[in-house]
JSON list of C-alpha atoms in Angstrom, two decimals:
[
{"chain": "A", "resi": 4, "resn": "MET", "atom": "CA", "xyz": [0.03, 0.01, -0.14]},
{"chain": "A", "resi": 5, "resn": "SER", "atom": "CA", "xyz": [2.83, 2.21, 0.85]},
{"chain": "A", "resi": 6, "resn": "ALA", "atom": "CA", "xyz": [4.44, 1.46, -2.73]},
{"chain": "A", "resi": 7, "resn": "ALA", "atom": "CA", "xyz": [1.21, 2.53, -4.41]},
{"chain": "A", "resi": 8, "resn": "SER", "atom": "CA", "xyz": [1.00, 5.86, -2.60]},
{"chain": "A", "resi": 9, "resn": "VAL", "atom": "CA", "xyz": [4.59, 6.57, -3.47]},
{"chain": "A", "resi": 10, "resn": "GLU", "atom": "CA", "xyz": [3.93, 5.89, -7.28]},
{"chain": "A", "resi": 11, "resn": "GLN", "atom": "CA", "xyz": [0.87, 8.12, -7.67]},
{"chain": "A", "resi": 12, "resn": "PRO", "atom": "CA", "xyz": [0.40, 8.81, -11.40]},
{"chain": "A", "resi": 13, "resn": "PHE", "atom": "CA", "xyz": [-0.75, 12.38, -10.86]},
{"chain": "A", "resi": 14, "resn": "HIS", "atom": "CA", "xyz": [1.03, 14.36, -8.52]},
{"chain": "A", "resi": 15, "resn": "ASP", "atom": "CA", "xyz": [-1.67, 16.64, -7.51]},
{"chain": "A", "resi": 16, "resn": "GLU", "atom": "CA", "xyz": [-3.82, 13.68, -6.21]},
{"chain": "A", "resi": 17, "resn": "GLU", "atom": "CA", "xyz": [-4.10, 13.18, -2.61]},
{"chain": "A", "resi": 18, "resn": "PRO", "atom": "CA", "xyz": [-3.12, 9.70, -1.24]},
{"chain": "A", "resi": 19, "resn": "VAL", "atom": "CA", "xyz": [-6.27, 7.79, -0.14]},
{"chain": "A", "resi": 20, "resn": "THR", "atom": "CA", "xyz": [-6.52, 7.93, 3.71]},
{"chain": "A", "resi": 21, "resn": "LEU", "atom": "CA", "xyz": [-7.91, 5.06, 5.94]},
{"chain": "A", "resi": 22, "resn": "THR", "atom": "CA", "xyz": [-10.64, 7.42, 6.80]},
{"chain": "A", "resi": 23, "resn": "THR", "atom": "CA", "xyz": [-11.86, 7.57, 3.22]},
{"chain": "A", "resi": 24, "resn": "ILE", "atom": "CA", "xyz": [-11.76, 3.93, 2.83]},
{"chain": "A", "resi": 25, "resn": "ALA", "atom": "CA", "xyz": [-13.60, 3.46, 6.12]},
{"chain": "A", "resi": 26, "resn": "ASP", "atom": "CA", "xyz": [-16.25, 5.77, 4.66]},
{"chain": "A", "resi": 27, "resn": "GLU", "atom": "CA", "xyz": [-16.48, 3.98, 1.32]},
{"chain": "A", "resi": 28, "resn": "ILE", "atom": "CA", "xyz": [-16.78, 0.35, 3.19]},
{"chain": "A", "resi": 29, "resn": "MET", "atom": "CA", "xyz": [-19.75, 1.97, 5.35]},
{"chain": "A", "resi": 30, "resn": "GLU", "atom": "CA", "xyz": [-21.65, 3.55, 2.31]},
{"chain": "A", "resi": 31, "resn": "ARG", "atom": "CA", "xyz": [-21.22, 0.24, 0.35]},
{"chain": "A", "resi": 32, "resn": "HIS", "atom": "CA", "xyz": [-22.26, -2.01, 3.01]},
{"chain": "A", "resi": 33, "resn": "PRO", "atom": "CA", "xyz": [-24.68, -0.39, 5.19]},
{"chain": "A", "resi": 34, "resn": "GLY", "atom": "CA", "xyz": [-24.99, -1.57, 8.80]},
{"chain": "A", "resi": 35, "resn": "TYR", "atom": "CA", "xyz": [-21.28, -2.60, 9.00]},
{"chain": "A", "resi": 36, "resn": "ARG", "atom": "CA", "xyz": [-19.33, -0.84, 11.78]},
{"chain": "A", "resi": 37, "resn": "VAL", "atom": "CA", "xyz": [-15.72, 0.33, 10.51]},
{"chain": "A", "resi": 38, "resn": "GLU", "atom": "CA", "xyz": [-13.12, 1.38, 13.06]},
{"chain": "A", "resi": 39, "resn": "ILE", "atom": "CA", "xyz": [-9.52, 2.43, 12.58]},
{"chain": "A", "resi": 40, "resn": "ILE", "atom": "CA", "xyz": [-7.46, 1.23, 15.65]},
{"chain": "A", "resi": 41, "resn": "GLY", "atom": "CA", "xyz": [-3.75, 1.27, 15.61]},
{"chain": "A", "resi": 42, "resn": "GLY", "atom": "CA", "xyz": [-3.61, 2.24, 11.94]},
{"chain": "A", "resi": 43, "resn": "HIS", "atom": "CA", "xyz": [-5.80, -0.80, 10.85]},
{"chain": "A", "resi": 44, "resn": "LEU", "atom": "CA", "xyz": [-9.26, -1.10, 9.62]},
{"chain": "A", "resi": 45, "resn": "LEU", "atom": "CA", "xyz": [-11.60, -3.28, 11.86]},
{"chain": "A", "resi": 46, "resn": "VAL", "atom": "CA", "xyz": [-14.76, -3.99, 9.91]},
{"chain": "A", "resi": 47, "resn": "THR", "atom": "CA", "xyz": [-17.71, -5.58, 11.88]},
{"chain": "A", "resi": 48, "resn": "PRO", "atom": "CA", "xyz": [-20.68, -7.17, 10.14]},
{"chain": "A", "resi": 49, "resn": "SER", "atom": "CA", "xyz": [-24.28, -5.83, 11.21]},
{"chain": "A", "resi": 50, "resn": "PRO", "atom": "CA", "xyz": [-25.05, -7.59, 14.84]},
{"chain": "A", "resi": 51, "resn": "ASP", "atom": "CA", "xyz": [-27.41, -10.52, 15.10]},
{"chain": "A", "resi": 52, "resn": "GLY", "atom": "CA", "xyz": [-30.74, -9.63, 17.15]},
{"chain": "A", "resi": 53, "resn": "ALA", "atom": "CA", "xyz": [-29.46, -11.00, 20.45]},
{"chain": "A", "resi": 54, "resn": "HIS", "atom": "CA", "xyz": [-26.67, -8.47, 20.37]},
{"chain": "A", "resi": 55, "resn": "ALA", "atom": "CA", "xyz": [-29.23, -5.83, 20.16]},
{"chain": "A", "resi": 56, "resn": "ARG", "atom": "CA", "xyz": [-31.51, -7.44, 22.85]},
{"chain": "A", "resi": 57, "resn": "ALA", "atom": "CA", "xyz": [-28.48, -7.61, 25.23]},
{"chain": "A", "resi": 58, "resn": "LEU", "atom": "CA", "xyz": [-27.63, -4.05, 24.59]},
{"chain": "A", "resi": 59, "resn": "THR", "atom": "CA", "xyz": [-31.27, -3.03, 25.13]},
{"chain": "A", "resi": 60, "resn": "LYS", "atom": "CA", "xyz": [-31.42, -4.99, 28.44]},
{"chain": "A", "resi": 61, "resn": "LEU", "atom": "CA", "xyz": [-27.93, -3.47, 29.44]},
{"chain": "A", "resi": 62, "resn": "MET", "atom": "CA", "xyz": [-29.13, 0.27, 28.95]},
{"chain": "A", "resi": 63, "resn": "ARG", "atom": "CA", "xyz": [-32.06, -0.19, 31.40]},
{"chain": "A", "resi": 64, "resn": "PRO", "atom": "CA", "xyz": [-30.00, -0.13, 34.66]},
{"chain": "A", "resi": 65, "resn": "PHE", "atom": "CA", "xyz": [-28.09, 2.77, 33.40]},
{"chain": "A", "resi": 66, "resn": "MET", "atom": "CA", "xyz": [-31.22, 4.68, 32.49]},
{"chain": "A", "resi": 67, "resn": "ALA", "atom": "CA", "xyz": [-32.85, 3.99, 35.92]},
{"chain": "A", "resi": 68, "resn": "ALA", "atom": "CA", "xyz": [-29.68, 5.27, 37.74]},
{"chain": "A", "resi": 69, "resn": "ASP", "atom": "CA", "xyz": [-30.42, 8.62, 35.66]},
{"chain": "A", "resi": 70, "resn": "LEU", "atom": "CA", "xyz": [-27.20, 8.58, 33.62]},
{"chain": "A", "resi": 71, "resn": "ASP", "atom": "CA", "xyz": [-29.02, 9.77, 30.56]},
{"chain": "A", "resi": 72, "resn": "GLY", "atom": "CA", "xyz": [-29.74, 13.37, 31.49]},
{"chain": "A", "resi": 73, "resn": "GLY", "atom": "CA", "xyz": [-27.97, 15.97, 33.89]},
{"chain": "A", "resi": 74, "resn": "GLU", "atom": "CA", "xyz": [-24.23, 15.43, 34.06]},
{"chain": "A", "resi": 75, "resn": "THR", "atom": "CA", "xyz": [-24.06, 12.48, 31.65]},
{"chain": "A", "resi": 76, "resn": "GLU", "atom": "CA", "xyz": [-25.73, 10.99, 28.59]},
{"chain": "A", "resi": 77, "resn": "LEU", "atom": "CA", "xyz": [-25.84, 7.37, 27.54]},
{"chain": "A", "resi": 78, "resn": "LEU", "atom": "CA", "xyz": [-25.15, 6.93, 23.89]},
{"chain": "A", "resi": 79, "resn": "GLN", "atom": "CA", "xyz": [-25.05, 4.09, 21.37]},
{"chain": "A", "resi": 80, "resn": "GLY", "atom": "CA", "xyz": [-22.52, 3.91, 18.77]},
{"chain": "A", "resi": 81, "resn": "VAL", "atom": "CA", "xyz": [-20.69, 7.41, 19.06]},
{"chain": "A", "resi": 82, "resn": "GLY", "atom": "CA", "xyz": [-17.15, 7.70, 17.85]},
{"chain": "A", "resi": 83, "resn": "LEU", "atom": "CA", "xyz": [-14.19, 7.80, 20.40]},
{"chain": "A", "resi": 84, "resn": "TRP", "atom": "CA", "xyz": [-11.23, 9.47, 19.05]},
{"chain": "A", "resi": 85, "resn": "LEU", "atom": "CA", "xyz": [-8.17, 7.28, 19.95]},
{"chain": "A", "resi": 86, "resn": "PRO", "atom": "CA", "xyz": [-4.41, 8.77, 20.62]},
{"chain": "A", "resi": 87, "resn": "MET", "atom": "CA", "xyz": [-2.40, 6.09, 19.10]},
{"chain": "A", "resi": 88, "resn": "GLU", "atom": "CA", "xyz": [-2.39, 7.04, 15.46]},
{"chain": "A", "resi": 89, "resn": "PRO", "atom": "CA", "xyz": [-3.62, 10.17, 13.59]},
{"chain": "A", "resi": 90, "resn": "GLU", "atom": "CA", "xyz": [-6.91, 8.56, 12.01]},
{"chain": "A", "resi": 91, "resn": "ASP", "atom": "CA", "xyz": [-7.67, 6.14, 14.65]},
{"chain": "A", "resi": 92, "resn": "TYR", "atom": "CA", "xyz": [-10.91, 6.14, 16.36]},
{"chain": "A", "resi": 93, "resn": "ALA", "atom": "CA", "xyz": [-13.36, 3.26, 17.88]},
{"chain": "A", "resi": 94, "resn": "ILE", "atom": "CA", "xyz": [-17.15, 3.16, 17.99]},
{"chain": "A", "resi": 95, "resn": "PRO", "atom": "CA", "xyz": [-18.23, 1.43, 21.33]},
{"chain": "A", "resi": 96, "resn": "ASP", "atom": "CA", "xyz": [-21.57, -0.04, 21.33]},
{"chain": "A", "resi": 97, "resn": "LEU", "atom": "CA", "xyz": [-22.57, 1.93, 24.40]},
{"chain": "A", "resi": 98, "resn": "ALA", "atom": "CA", "xyz": [-20.88, 4.71, 26.21]},
{"chain": "A", "resi": 99, "resn": "VAL", "atom": "CA", "xyz": [-21.51, 7.08, 29.36]},
{"chain": "A", "resi": 100, "resn": "VAL", "atom": "CA", "xyz": [-20.16, 10.53, 28.45]},
{"chain": "A", "resi": 101, "resn": "ASP", "atom": "CA", "xyz": [-20.18, 13.83, 30.10]},
{"chain": "A", "resi": 102, "resn": "ALA", "atom": "CA", "xyz": [-22.97, 16.03, 28.96]},
{"chain": "A", "resi": 103, "resn": "ASP", "atom": "CA", "xyz": [-20.85, 18.53, 27.28]},
{"chain": "A", "resi": 104, "resn": "PHE", "atom": "CA", "xyz": [-19.40, 15.89, 24.96]},
{"chain": "A", "resi": 105, "resn": "GLU", "atom": "CA", "xyz": [-20.17, 17.61, 22.04]},
{"chain": "A", "resi": 106, "resn": "ASP", "atom": "CA", "xyz": [-17.72, 20.59, 22.86]},
{"chain": "A", "resi": 107, "resn": "HIS", "atom": "CA", "xyz": [-15.04, 17.74, 22.59]},
{"chain": "A", "resi": 108, "resn": "HIS", "atom": "CA", "xyz": [-15.82, 16.92, 18.92]},
{"chain": "A", "resi": 109, "resn": "VAL", "atom": "CA", "xyz": [-12.57, 16.21, 17.16]},
{"chain": "A", "resi": 110, "resn": "GLU", "atom": "CA", "xyz": [-13.55, 15.11, 13.50]},
{"chain": "A", "resi": 111, "resn": "ASN", "atom": "CA", "xyz": [-15.27, 12.06, 11.49]},
{"chain": "A", "resi": 112, "resn": "ASN", "atom": "CA", "xyz": [-18.08, 12.17, 14.36]},
{"chain": "A", "resi": 113, "resn": "ALA", "atom": "CA", "xyz": [-15.52, 11.34, 16.93]},
{"chain": "A", "resi": 114, "resn": "TYR", "atom": "CA", "xyz": [-15.14, 12.95, 20.37]},
{"chain": "A", "resi": 115, "resn": "GLU", "atom": "CA", "xyz": [-12.11, 13.27, 22.68]},
{"chain": "A", "resi": 116, "resn": "PRO", "atom": "CA", "xyz": [-11.61, 10.31, 25.28]},
{"chain": "A", "resi": 117, "resn": "VAL", "atom": "CA", "xyz": [-11.38, 12.72, 28.22]},
{"chain": "A", "resi": 118, "resn": "CYS", "atom": "CA", "xyz": [-15.33, 12.89, 28.18]},
{"chain": "A", "resi": 119, "resn": "PHE", "atom": "CA", "xyz": [-15.91, 9.32, 28.18]},
{"chain": "A", "resi": 120, "resn": "ARG", "atom": "CA", "xyz": [-16.69, 7.85, 31.58]},
{"chain": "A", "resi": 121, "resn": "LEU", "atom": "CA", "xyz": [-17.43, 4.12, 30.32]},
{"chain": "A", "resi": 122, "resn": "VAL", "atom": "CA", "xyz": [-17.48, 2.31, 27.14]},
{"chain": "A", "resi": 123, "resn": "LEU", "atom": "CA", "xyz": [-19.27, -1.17, 26.67]},
{"chain": "A", "resi": 124, "resn": "GLU", "atom": "CA", "xyz": [-18.88, -3.88, 24.13]},
{"chain": "A", "resi": 125, "resn": "VAL", "atom": "CA", "xyz": [-21.02, -6.71, 23.51]},
{"chain": "A", "resi": 126, "resn": "THR", "atom": "CA", "xyz": [-19.04, -9.18, 21.57]},
{"chain": "A", "resi": 127, "resn": "SER", "atom": "CA", "xyz": [-19.85, -10.42, 18.05]},
{"chain": "A", "resi": 128, "resn": "THR", "atom": "CA", "xyz": [-18.17, -12.67, 15.59]},
{"chain": "A", "resi": 129, "resn": "ASN", "atom": "CA", "xyz": [-14.91, -10.75, 15.81]},
{"chain": "A", "resi": 130, "resn": "TRP", "atom": "CA", "xyz": [-14.85, -11.11, 19.57]},
{"chain": "A", "resi": 131, "resn": "LYS", "atom": "CA", "xyz": [-11.11, -11.03, 19.92]},
{"chain": "A", "resi": 132, "resn": "ASN", "atom": "CA", "xyz": [-11.09, -7.37, 18.80]},
{"chain": "A", "resi": 133, "resn": "ASP", "atom": "CA", "xyz": [-13.20, -6.48, 21.98]},
{"chain": "A", "resi": 134, "resn": "LEU", "atom": "CA", "xyz": [-11.19, -8.82, 24.37]},
{"chain": "A", "resi": 135, "resn": "LYS", "atom": "CA", "xyz": [-7.62, -7.71, 23.17]},
{"chain": "A", "resi": 136, "resn": "THR", "atom": "CA", "xyz": [-7.39, -5.04, 20.59]},
{"chain": "A", "resi": 137, "resn": "LYS", "atom": "CA", "xyz": [-9.89, -2.71, 22.14]},
{"chain": "A", "resi": 138, "resn": "VAL", "atom": "CA", "xyz": [-8.64, -3.30, 25.44]},
{"chain": "A", "resi": 139, "resn": "ALA", "atom": "CA", "xyz": [-5.14, -1.54, 24.81]},
{"chain": "A", "resi": 140, "resn": "ALA", "atom": "CA", "xyz": [-6.84, 0.87, 22.63]},
{"chain": "A", "resi": 141, "resn": "TYR", "atom": "CA", "xyz": [-9.21, 2.16, 25.40]},
{"chain": "A", "resi": 142, "resn": "ALA", "atom": "CA", "xyz": [-6.46, 1.96, 28.02]},
{"chain": "A", "resi": 143, "resn": "GLU", "atom": "CA", "xyz": [-4.26, 4.05, 25.83]},
{"chain": "A", "resi": 144, "resn": "ALA", "atom": "CA", "xyz": [-7.14, 6.64, 25.65]},
{"chain": "A", "resi": 145, "resn": "LYS", "atom": "CA", "xyz": [-7.59, 6.46, 29.61]},
{"chain": "A", "resi": 146, "resn": "VAL", "atom": "CA", "xyz": [-11.15, 5.27, 29.36]},
{"chain": "A", "resi": 147, "resn": "PRO", "atom": "CA", "xyz": [-11.69, 4.93, 33.23]},
{"chain": "A", "resi": 148, "resn": "VAL", "atom": "CA", "xyz": [-14.12, 1.74, 32.87]},
{"chain": "A", "resi": 149, "resn": "TYR", "atom": "CA", "xyz": [-14.31, -0.71, 29.93]},
{"chain": "A", "resi": 150, "resn": "VAL", "atom": "CA", "xyz": [-17.12, -3.43, 30.28]},
{"chain": "A", "resi": 151, "resn": "ILE", "atom": "CA", "xyz": [-17.12, -6.20, 27.96]},
{"chain": "A", "resi": 152, "resn": "VAL", "atom": "CA", "xyz": [-20.47, -8.75, 27.44]},
{"chain": "A", "resi": 153, "resn": "ASP", "atom": "CA", "xyz": [-18.39, -11.86, 26.26]},
{"chain": "A", "resi": 154, "resn": "ARG", "atom": "CA", "xyz": [-20.80, -13.78, 24.54]},
{"chain": "A", "resi": 155, "resn": "LYS", "atom": "CA", "xyz": [-18.50, -16.34, 23.27]},
{"chain": "A", "resi": 156, "resn": "HIS", "atom": "CA", "xyz": [-17.19, -17.44, 26.75]},
{"chain": "A", "resi": 157, "resn": "GLN", "atom": "CA", "xyz": [-20.35, -16.41, 28.87]},
{"chain": "A", "resi": 158, "resn": "ARG", "atom": "CA", "xyz": [-18.40, -13.88, 31.06]},
{"chain": "A", "resi": 159, "resn": "LEU", "atom": "CA", "xyz": [-18.89, -10.15, 31.94]},
{"chain": "A", "resi": 160, "resn": "HIS", "atom": "CA", "xyz": [-15.51, -8.35, 32.21]},
{"chain": "A", "resi": 161, "resn": "VAL", "atom": "CA", "xyz": [-15.09, -5.19, 34.13]},
{"chain": "A", "resi": 162, "resn": "LEU", "atom": "CA", "xyz": [-11.71, -3.32, 33.36]},
{"chain": "A", "resi": 163, "resn": "THR", "atom": "CA", "xyz": [-10.55, -0.21, 35.37]},
{"chain": "A", "resi": 164, "resn": "ASN", "atom": "CA", "xyz": [-7.65, 1.50, 36.22]},
{"chain": "A", "resi": 165, "resn": "PRO", "atom": "CA", "xyz": [-5.99, 2.06, 32.74]},
{"chain": "A", "resi": 166, "resn": "VAL", "atom": "CA", "xyz": [-2.22, 2.18, 32.57]},
{"chain": "A", "resi": 167, "resn": "GLY", "atom": "CA", "xyz": [-0.40, 2.41, 29.47]},
{"chain": "A", "resi": 168, "resn": "SER", "atom": "CA", "xyz": [-1.78, -0.19, 26.97]},
{"chain": "A", "resi": 169, "resn": "THR", "atom": "CA", "xyz": [-3.82, -2.16, 29.72]},
{"chain": "A", "resi": 170, "resn": "TYR", "atom": "CA", "xyz": [-6.03, -1.83, 32.87]},
{"chain": "A", "resi": 171, "resn": "GLU", "atom": "CA", "xyz": [-4.56, -2.67, 36.09]},
{"chain": "A", "resi": 172, "resn": "ASN", "atom": "CA", "xyz": [-7.75, -4.26, 37.46]},
{"chain": "A", "resi": 173, "resn": "HIS", "atom": "CA", "xyz": [-9.57, -6.65, 35.01]},
{"chain": "A", "resi": 174, "resn": "ARG", "atom": "CA", "xyz": [-12.29, -8.94, 36.67]},
{"chain": "A", "resi": 175, "resn": "PRO", "atom": "CA", "xyz": [-14.37, -11.51, 34.71]},
{"chain": "A", "resi": 176, "resn": "HIS", "atom": "CA", "xyz": [-17.55, -12.25, 36.07]},
{"chain": "A", "resi": 177, "resn": "ALA", "atom": "CA", "xyz": [-19.83, -15.48, 35.56]},
{"chain": "A", "resi": 178, "resn": "PRO", "atom": "CA", "xyz": [-23.51, -15.94, 35.64]},
{"chain": "A", "resi": 179, "resn": "GLY", "atom": "CA", "xyz": [-24.91, -15.76, 39.12]},
{"chain": "A", "resi": 180, "resn": "GLU", "atom": "CA", "xyz": [-23.04, -12.72, 39.93]},
{"chain": "A", "resi": 181, "resn": "LEU", "atom": "CA", "xyz": [-24.18, -9.17, 40.38]},
{"chain": "A", "resi": 182, "resn": "VAL", "atom": "CA", "xyz": [-21.62, -6.73, 39.42]},
{"chain": "A", "resi": 183, "resn": "THR", "atom": "CA", "xyz": [-21.48, -3.15, 40.93]},
{"chain": "A", "resi": 184, "resn": "LEU", "atom": "CA", "xyz": [-19.81, -0.85, 38.60]},
{"chain": "A", "resi": 185, "resn": "PRO", "atom": "CA", "xyz": [-17.37, 1.94, 39.86]},
{"chain": "A", "resi": 186, "resn": "ASP", "atom": "CA", "xyz": [-18.94, 5.19, 41.11]},
{"chain": "A", "resi": 187, "resn": "SER", "atom": "CA", "xyz": [-17.04, 7.42, 38.72]},
{"chain": "A", "resi": 188, "resn": "ILE", "atom": "CA", "xyz": [-19.20, 6.72, 36.04]},
{"chain": "A", "resi": 189, "resn": "GLY", "atom": "CA", "xyz": [-21.73, 9.04, 38.13]},
{"chain": "A", "resi": 190, "resn": "ALA", "atom": "CA", "xyz": [-24.30, 6.75, 39.90]},
{"chain": "A", "resi": 191, "resn": "LYS", "atom": "CA", "xyz": [-24.59, 3.36, 41.16]},
{"chain": "A", "resi": 192, "resn": "VAL", "atom": "CA", "xyz": [-25.32, 0.71, 38.68]},
{"chain": "A", "resi": 193, "resn": "THR", "atom": "CA", "xyz": [-25.57, -3.12, 39.32]},
{"chain": "A", "resi": 194, "resn": "LEU", "atom": "CA", "xyz": [-25.67, -5.50, 36.37]},
{"chain": "A", "resi": 195, "resn": "ASP", "atom": "CA", "xyz": [-26.99, -8.94, 36.55]},
{"chain": "A", "resi": 196, "resn": "VAL", "atom": "CA", "xyz": [-24.74, -11.14, 34.61]},
{"chain": "A", "resi": 197, "resn": "ALA", "atom": "CA", "xyz": [-26.99, -13.99, 33.99]},
{"chain": "A", "resi": 198, "resn": "GLU", "atom": "CA", "xyz": [-29.76, -11.80, 32.80]},
{"chain": "A", "resi": 199, "resn": "ILE", "atom": "CA", "xyz": [-27.51, -9.83, 30.51]},
{"chain": "A", "resi": 200, "resn": "LEU", "atom": "CA", "xyz": [-25.66, -12.90, 29.02]},
{"chain": "A", "resi": 201, "resn": "LYS", "atom": "CA", "xyz": [-29.07, -14.69, 28.54]},
{"chain": "A", "resi": 202, "resn": "ALA", "atom": "CA", "xyz": [-30.52, -11.51, 26.51]},
{"chain": "A", "resi": 203, "resn": "GLY", "atom": "CA", "xyz": [-27.29, -12.01, 24.31]},
{"chain": "A", "resi": 204, "resn": "ARG", "atom": "CA", "xyz": [-27.84, -15.73, 23.32]},
{"chain": "A", "resi": 205, "resn": "PRO", "atom": "CA", "xyz": [-29.89, -16.20, 20.11]},
{"chain": "A", "resi": 206, "resn": "LYS", "atom": "CA", "xyz": [-33.25, -17.99, 20.74]},
{"chain": "A", "resi": 207, "resn": "THR", "atom": "CA", "xyz": [-33.71, -21.33, 19.20]},
{"chain": "A", "resi": 208, "resn": "SER", "atom": "CA", "xyz": [-36.88, -22.86, 17.90]},
{"chain": "A", "resi": 209, "resn": "ASP", "atom": "CA", "xyz": [-37.75, -26.36, 19.57]}
]
């Protein structure tokens, strides 16, 4: 790819950026999520219905705690600008952000990480991205709390205290546990692991 950019046939043409490629993919494949992390494109197919159901189930305790209004807002699919590479950004499934997040707009519909109190991902077919790639990305961005609903291994992970490219505290929780998230997100929120993981399992016909 670098060789192609060096051998541009017309000197007045700008090299194609990753952001341009990402926009083209989303235009040609509606419903796909395209992110740029570490200078690499991550493309996620449209989520299944169970993914959406788990996300709806997750939103309820956050809204019951009044985190969607006042000092914070609860947002789905909002862009988070990442500090690693110039074009890097991620699109978490759910985020708790400061109410003034729009004052922190960078570009490409992404916002500075300083206004994010929590990001949450519900895993899809490319679950390794959420469990590895995004752990490093969100830690580098110093997002205080990262929650992963791991449908592949039936666990709910809570990661806190970002240091470098990792989180000092990483606790996986199994069905049967109730998990209370850190007060730093703005209110007390308790998640029922079994309920959330059940919502994230596709229903099969008898």
